[in-house]
């Protein structure tokens, strides 16, 4: 069972990581960038010519790994799912360097017995030498098996409401059946995305795609359309994961001019990323 005070003060070790063109290109490829090898704007993200790191790369750099699987957290790690994600981009990443990521728990909400809990965490990604802040990432984890521990019932973060009009822009990406197997090498070793037995224990027919992979796919759509191919214009985004994605599905990101977005699994007509809002310069 969760010990609220202990988990709020849980020391997640900082992660120092060196990266270069290989890591930048791999991340972009793992979120489906480069599926059209004739798209010149995409080629810069995958190392065909001068390399530009894709703007959501800070989501995976300095990542602490599946720390919630540590027994001393008190969390039922098999039943947790990624509930939401945000990122604020303070400065563009260079194409190579060394960064330090420090993650901390910033809130825990007890939804009640049988209703689970929400864990809010934040990561700051800084240059290892200068301390310059590149990005702040915000994560919501839904602890499906951990409600009723006596923690606070709020405040629960509010999500953006997308317009009730038809989207102005649509961008589609066909995910690959093995995409989760590739994406995990960005540093997310949760077996839910790899091991069929673990997926079955969690109630899924097969391993599911990482939420951050789906969000990267949505961000690719935002950069390609709303940002007109200029990654520097994307300053941040926030969204909620509303349903799981099975690798191989087609993801359609629906976008409005104010930065609102959502992503739909086309074959099931299910919104898998909702309440999205991008900050675009």
Short mmCIF file of C-alpha atoms in Angstrom, two decimals:
data_model
loop_
_atom_site.label_atom_id
_atom_site.label_comp_id
_atom_site.label_asym_id
_atom_site.label_seq_id
_atom_site.Cartn_x
_atom_site.Cartn_y
_atom_site.Cartn_z
CA UNK A 1 0.00 0.00 0.00
CA UNK A 2 1.10 3.56 -0.68
CA UNK A 3 2.61 5.54 2.17
CA UNK A 4 1.70 9.07 1.10
CA UNK A 5 4.48 10.94 2.92
CA UNK A 6 7.13 8.43 1.88
CA UNK A 7 6.14 8.49 -1.78
CA UNK A 8 5.91 12.29 -1.87
CA UNK A 9 9.48 12.47 -0.55
CA UNK A 10 10.75 9.54 -2.66
CA UNK A 11 14.25 10.26 -3.95
CA UNK A 12 14.42 9.41 -7.64
CA UNK A 13 18.11 9.47 -8.57
CA UNK A 14 19.07 12.02 -11.21
CA UNK A 15 20.09 10.60 -14.57
CA UNK A 16 23.13 11.89 -16.43
CA UNK A 17 23.02 11.02 -20.13
CA UNK A 18 25.25 11.76 -23.08
CA UNK A 19 23.57 11.71 -26.47
CA UNK A 20 24.39 12.49 -30.06
CA UNK A 21 23.09 12.20 -33.61
CA UNK A 22 22.41 8.48 -33.24
CA UNK A 23 20.06 8.98 -30.25
CA UNK A 24 18.38 11.97 -31.91
CA UNK A 25 17.72 10.09 -35.14
CA UNK A 26 16.62 6.92 -33.36
CA UNK A 27 14.03 8.81 -31.29
CA UNK A 28 12.60 10.46 -34.40
CA UNK A 29 12.42 7.14 -36.25
CA UNK A 30 10.79 5.47 -33.23
CA UNK A 31 7.86 7.93 -33.38
CA UNK A 32 7.32 7.39 -37.10
CA UNK A 33 9.27 10.33 -38.51
CA UNK A 34 10.73 9.46 -41.91
CA UNK A 35 7.99 7.10 -43.06
CA UNK A 36 7.91 9.22 -46.20
CA UNK A 37 11.56 9.31 -47.30
CA UNK A 38 10.67 12.02 -49.82
CA UNK A 39 9.58 14.44 -47.11
CA UNK A 40 12.59 16.74 -46.89
CA UNK A 41 11.38 18.43 -43.70
CA UNK A 42 11.40 15.06 -41.90
CA UNK A 43 14.83 14.09 -43.16
CA UNK A 44 16.52 16.70 -40.96
CA UNK A 45 15.22 14.87 -37.87
CA UNK A 46 16.66 11.50 -38.90
CA UNK A 47 20.17 12.61 -39.85
CA UNK A 48 19.94 13.04 -43.62
CA UNK A 49 22.09 16.19 -43.71
CA UNK A 50 22.48 18.58 -40.75
CA UNK A 51 20.58 17.01 -37.87
CA UNK A 52 17.84 18.77 -35.93
CA UNK A 53 16.71 17.07 -32.67
CA UNK A 54 12.95 16.53 -32.70
CA UNK A 55 11.46 18.93 -30.10
CA UNK A 56 9.91 16.25 -27.87
CA UNK A 57 13.22 14.40 -27.48
CA UNK A 58 13.53 15.80 -23.90
CA UNK A 59 10.67 13.48 -22.92
CA UNK A 60 13.06 10.52 -23.07
CA UNK A 61 16.43 12.08 -22.22
CA UNK A 62 17.44 11.82 -18.56
CA UNK A 63 14.55 9.40 -18.09
CA UNK A 64 14.66 7.62 -14.69
CA UNK A 65 13.31 4.36 -16.06
CA UNK A 66 10.46 2.37 -14.54
CA UNK A 67 11.19 3.58 -11.01
CA UNK A 68 7.61 2.92 -9.84
CA UNK A 69 8.34 -0.80 -10.11
CA UNK A 70 10.66 -0.51 -7.09
CA UNK A 71 8.96 -2.44 -4.24
CA UNK A 72 9.58 0.35 -1.73
CA UNK A 73 7.24 2.71 -3.62
CA UNK A 74 4.26 0.61 -2.45
CA UNK A 75 2.72 0.86 -5.94
CA UNK A 76 1.02 -1.97 -7.85
CA UNK A 77 3.31 -1.54 -10.86
CA UNK A 78 1.55 -4.12 -13.05
CA UNK A 79 -1.71 -2.16 -13.09
CA UNK A 80 -0.46 1.38 -13.56
CA UNK A 81 -0.89 3.26 -16.85
CA UNK A 82 0.36 6.58 -18.17
CA UNK A 83 -2.53 9.03 -17.77
CA UNK A 84 -1.23 12.28 -19.19
CA UNK A 85 1.85 14.18 -20.25
CA UNK A 86 3.04 17.73 -20.71
CA UNK A 87 6.26 19.43 -21.75
CA UNK A 88 7.51 23.01 -21.74
CA UNK A 89 10.46 23.71 -24.01
CA UNK A 90 12.69 26.43 -22.57
CA UNK A 91 15.55 26.23 -25.09
CA UNK A 92 16.37 24.09 -28.13
CA UNK A 93 18.55 21.06 -27.58
CA UNK A 94 21.88 20.86 -29.41
CA UNK A 95 22.34 17.79 -31.60
CA UNK A 96 24.78 16.32 -29.09
CA UNK A 97 25.77 16.89 -25.49
CA UNK A 98 25.34 15.68 -21.94
CA UNK A 99 22.20 16.37 -19.92
CA UNK A 100 20.97 15.68 -16.41
CA UNK A 101 17.36 14.77 -15.71
CA UNK A 102 15.97 15.10 -12.20
CA UNK A 103 12.50 13.69 -11.58
CA UNK A 104 10.42 14.28 -8.46
CA UNK A 105 6.91 13.49 -7.25
CA UNK A 106 4.84 16.69 -7.02
CA UNK A 107 1.43 15.31 -6.06
CA UNK A 108 -0.60 12.18 -5.26
CA UNK A 109 -4.40 12.05 -5.41
CA UNK A 110 -6.38 9.26 -3.74
CA UNK A 111 -9.50 8.60 -5.83
CA UNK A 112 -10.81 6.10 -3.27
CA UNK A 113 -11.00 2.36 -2.67
CA UNK A 114 -11.36 0.53 -5.98
CA UNK A 115 -10.95 3.75 -7.97
CA UNK A 116 -7.19 4.06 -8.04
CA UNK A 117 -4.90 7.02 -7.52
CA UNK A 118 -3.15 9.70 -9.57
CA UNK A 119 0.56 10.40 -9.24
CA UNK A 120 1.93 13.67 -10.61
CA UNK A 121 5.65 13.90 -11.35
CA UNK A 122 7.93 16.47 -12.94
CA UNK A 123 11.33 16.24 -14.61
CA UNK A 124 13.72 19.08 -15.28
CA UNK A 125 16.26 18.46 -18.04
CA UNK A 126 19.40 20.59 -17.82
CA UNK A 127 22.75 20.88 -19.53
CA UNK A 128 25.22 18.91 -17.43
CA UNK A 129 27.95 21.54 -17.72
CA UNK A 130 26.14 24.90 -17.65
CA UNK A 131 22.94 23.99 -15.79
CA UNK A 132 20.88 25.61 -18.55
CA UNK A 133 17.27 24.40 -18.43
CA UNK A 134 16.19 22.79 -21.70
CA UNK A 135 12.77 21.41 -20.76
CA UNK A 136 10.32 20.72 -17.98
CA UNK A 137 8.18 17.63 -18.42
CA UNK A 138 5.02 16.82 -16.46
CA UNK A 139 3.58 13.31 -16.13
CA UNK A 140 0.34 11.92 -14.71
CA UNK A 141 0.36 8.22 -13.83
CA UNK A 142 -2.92 6.43 -13.11
CA UNK A 143 -2.30 3.89 -10.36
CA UNK A 144 -5.26 1.63 -11.05
CA UNK A 145 -4.67 -0.69 -8.10
CA UNK A 146 -3.74 1.79 -5.39
CA UNK A 147 -6.78 3.81 -4.28
CA UNK A 148 -7.98 3.99 -0.69
CA UNK A 149 -4.69 4.68 1.10
CA UNK A 150 -5.99 7.76 2.90
CA UNK A 151 -4.35 10.45 0.79
CA UNK A 152 -5.83 13.77 -0.33
CA UNK A 153 -8.72 13.75 -2.80
CA UNK A 154 -7.53 16.86 -4.64
CA UNK A 155 -6.78 19.15 -6.24
CA UNK A 156 -7.06 17.21 -9.51
CA UNK A 157 -5.46 18.92 -12.50
CA UNK A 158 -7.93 20.28 -15.03
CA UNK A 159 -7.55 19.38 -18.69
CA UNK A 160 -8.03 21.57 -21.74
CA UNK A 161 -11.33 21.19 -23.60
CA UNK A 162 -10.94 20.97 -27.37
CA UNK A 163 -13.43 22.88 -29.58
CA UNK A 164 -16.71 21.18 -30.49
CA UNK A 165 -16.21 22.19 -34.13
CA UNK A 166 -14.66 20.05 -36.84
CA UNK A 167 -10.84 20.00 -36.75
CA UNK A 168 -9.12 22.31 -39.21
CA UNK A 169 -6.13 20.04 -39.89
CA UNK A 170 -5.71 16.25 -39.96
CA UNK A 171 -2.42 14.33 -39.94
CA UNK A 172 -2.21 10.51 -40.10
CA UNK A 173 0.53 8.05 -39.19
CA UNK A 174 0.33 4.27 -39.55
CA UNK A 175 2.11 2.71 -36.57
CA UNK A 176 4.19 -0.40 -37.14
CA UNK A 177 3.43 -3.75 -35.44
CA UNK A 178 6.89 -3.73 -33.83
CA UNK A 179 6.91 -0.03 -32.95
CA UNK A 180 6.75 -0.57 -29.17
CA UNK A 181 9.74 -2.91 -29.42
CA UNK A 182 11.72 -0.11 -31.05
CA UNK A 183 10.44 2.71 -28.85
CA UNK A 184 11.36 0.96 -25.58
CA UNK A 185 15.05 1.49 -26.40
CA UNK A 186 14.55 5.18 -25.68
CA UNK A 187 14.66 4.17 -22.02
CA UNK A 188 11.14 3.00 -21.16
CA UNK A 189 11.54 -0.57 -19.94
CA UNK A 190 7.99 -1.13 -18.66
CA UNK A 191 7.30 -4.77 -19.65
CA UNK A 192 3.67 -3.86 -20.40
CA UNK A 193 4.95 -2.76 -23.82
CA UNK A 194 7.07 -5.84 -24.43
CA UNK A 195 5.96 -8.95 -22.57
CA UNK A 196 2.65 -10.61 -23.63
CA UNK A 197 2.31 -12.28 -20.21
CA UNK A 198 2.63 -8.99 -18.34
CA UNK A 199 0.17 -7.36 -20.73
CA UNK A 200 -2.33 -10.18 -20.07
CA UNK A 201 -1.98 -9.74 -16.29
CA UNK A 202 -2.76 -6.06 -16.76
CA UNK A 203 -5.92 -6.91 -18.72
CA UNK A 204 -4.69 -6.36 -22.28
CA UNK A 205 -4.80 -8.84 -25.15
CA UNK A 206 -1.29 -7.93 -26.24
CA UNK A 207 1.48 -5.43 -25.39
CA UNK A 208 0.38 -1.84 -25.96
CA UNK A 209 2.18 1.15 -27.42
CA UNK A 210 3.86 3.59 -25.06
CA UNK A 211 1.81 6.68 -24.37
CA UNK A 212 4.88 8.82 -25.01
CA UNK A 213 5.27 7.19 -28.42
CA UNK A 214 1.68 8.08 -29.31
CA UNK A 215 2.29 11.62 -28.04
CA UNK A 216 5.45 11.88 -30.13
CA UNK A 217 3.41 10.86 -33.17
CA UNK A 218 0.89 13.60 -32.36
CA UNK A 219 3.73 16.11 -31.91
CA UNK A 220 5.07 15.13 -35.33
CA UNK A 221 1.67 16.01 -36.78
CA UNK A 222 1.70 19.35 -34.97
CA UNK A 223 5.20 20.25 -36.21
CA UNK A 224 4.42 19.20 -39.77
CA UNK A 225 1.19 21.19 -39.96
CA UNK A 226 0.53 23.84 -37.32
CA UNK A 227 4.24 24.73 -37.05
CA UNK A 228 4.65 24.57 -40.83
CA UNK A 229 7.62 22.22 -40.47
CA UNK A 230 9.56 24.54 -38.13
CA UNK A 231 10.33 22.63 -34.89
CA UNK A 232 11.44 25.83 -33.13
CA UNK A 233 7.83 27.05 -33.17
CA UNK A 234 6.64 24.27 -30.85
CA UNK A 235 7.07 25.64 -27.32
CA UNK A 236 5.17 22.99 -25.39
CA UNK A 237 2.12 20.78 -25.17
CA UNK A 238 -0.15 19.00 -22.73
CA UNK A 239 -2.53 16.09 -23.31
CA UNK A 240 -4.36 13.23 -21.65
CA UNK A 241 -4.08 9.57 -22.61
CA UNK A 242 -7.69 8.43 -22.98
CA UNK A 243 -7.31 4.91 -24.44
CA UNK A 244 -4.53 2.47 -25.24
CA UNK A 245 -3.00 2.02 -28.68
CA UNK A 246 -2.17 -1.35 -30.20
CA UNK A 247 0.94 -1.24 -32.42
CA UNK A 248 -0.15 -1.42 -36.06
CA UNK A 249 -3.10 0.94 -35.71
CA UNK A 250 -3.46 4.15 -37.71
CA UNK A 251 -3.31 7.31 -35.61
CA UNK A 252 -5.10 10.40 -36.90
CA UNK A 253 -4.22 13.64 -35.13
CA UNK A 254 -6.99 16.23 -35.41
CA UNK A 255 -5.81 19.83 -34.93
CA UNK A 256 -7.38 23.25 -34.47
CA UNK A 257 -5.79 26.62 -35.18
CA UNK A 258 -5.63 27.55 -31.48
CA UNK A 259 -3.32 24.59 -30.77
CA UNK A 260 -6.04 22.22 -29.58
CA UNK A 261 -5.56 18.63 -30.72
CA UNK A 262 -6.63 15.05 -30.17
CA UNK A 263 -5.52 11.75 -31.68
CA UNK A 264 -7.84 8.99 -32.83
CA UNK A 265 -7.19 5.29 -33.52
CA UNK A 266 -8.82 5.14 -36.93
CA UNK A 267 -9.65 1.45 -37.09
CA UNK A 268 -11.59 1.56 -33.79
CA UNK A 269 -12.72 5.21 -34.08
CA UNK A 270 -11.51 5.76 -30.51
CA UNK A 271 -9.84 8.92 -29.18
CA UNK A 272 -6.55 7.76 -27.65
CA UNK A 273 -5.11 11.21 -26.86
CA UNK A 274 -7.58 13.83 -25.74
CA UNK A 275 -7.68 17.33 -24.25
CA UNK A 276 -4.54 18.29 -26.15
CA UNK A 277 -3.19 21.84 -26.29
CA UNK A 278 0.03 22.86 -28.02
CA UNK A 279 1.83 26.14 -27.46
CA UNK A 280 3.03 27.40 -30.84
CA UNK A 281 5.01 30.57 -31.55
#
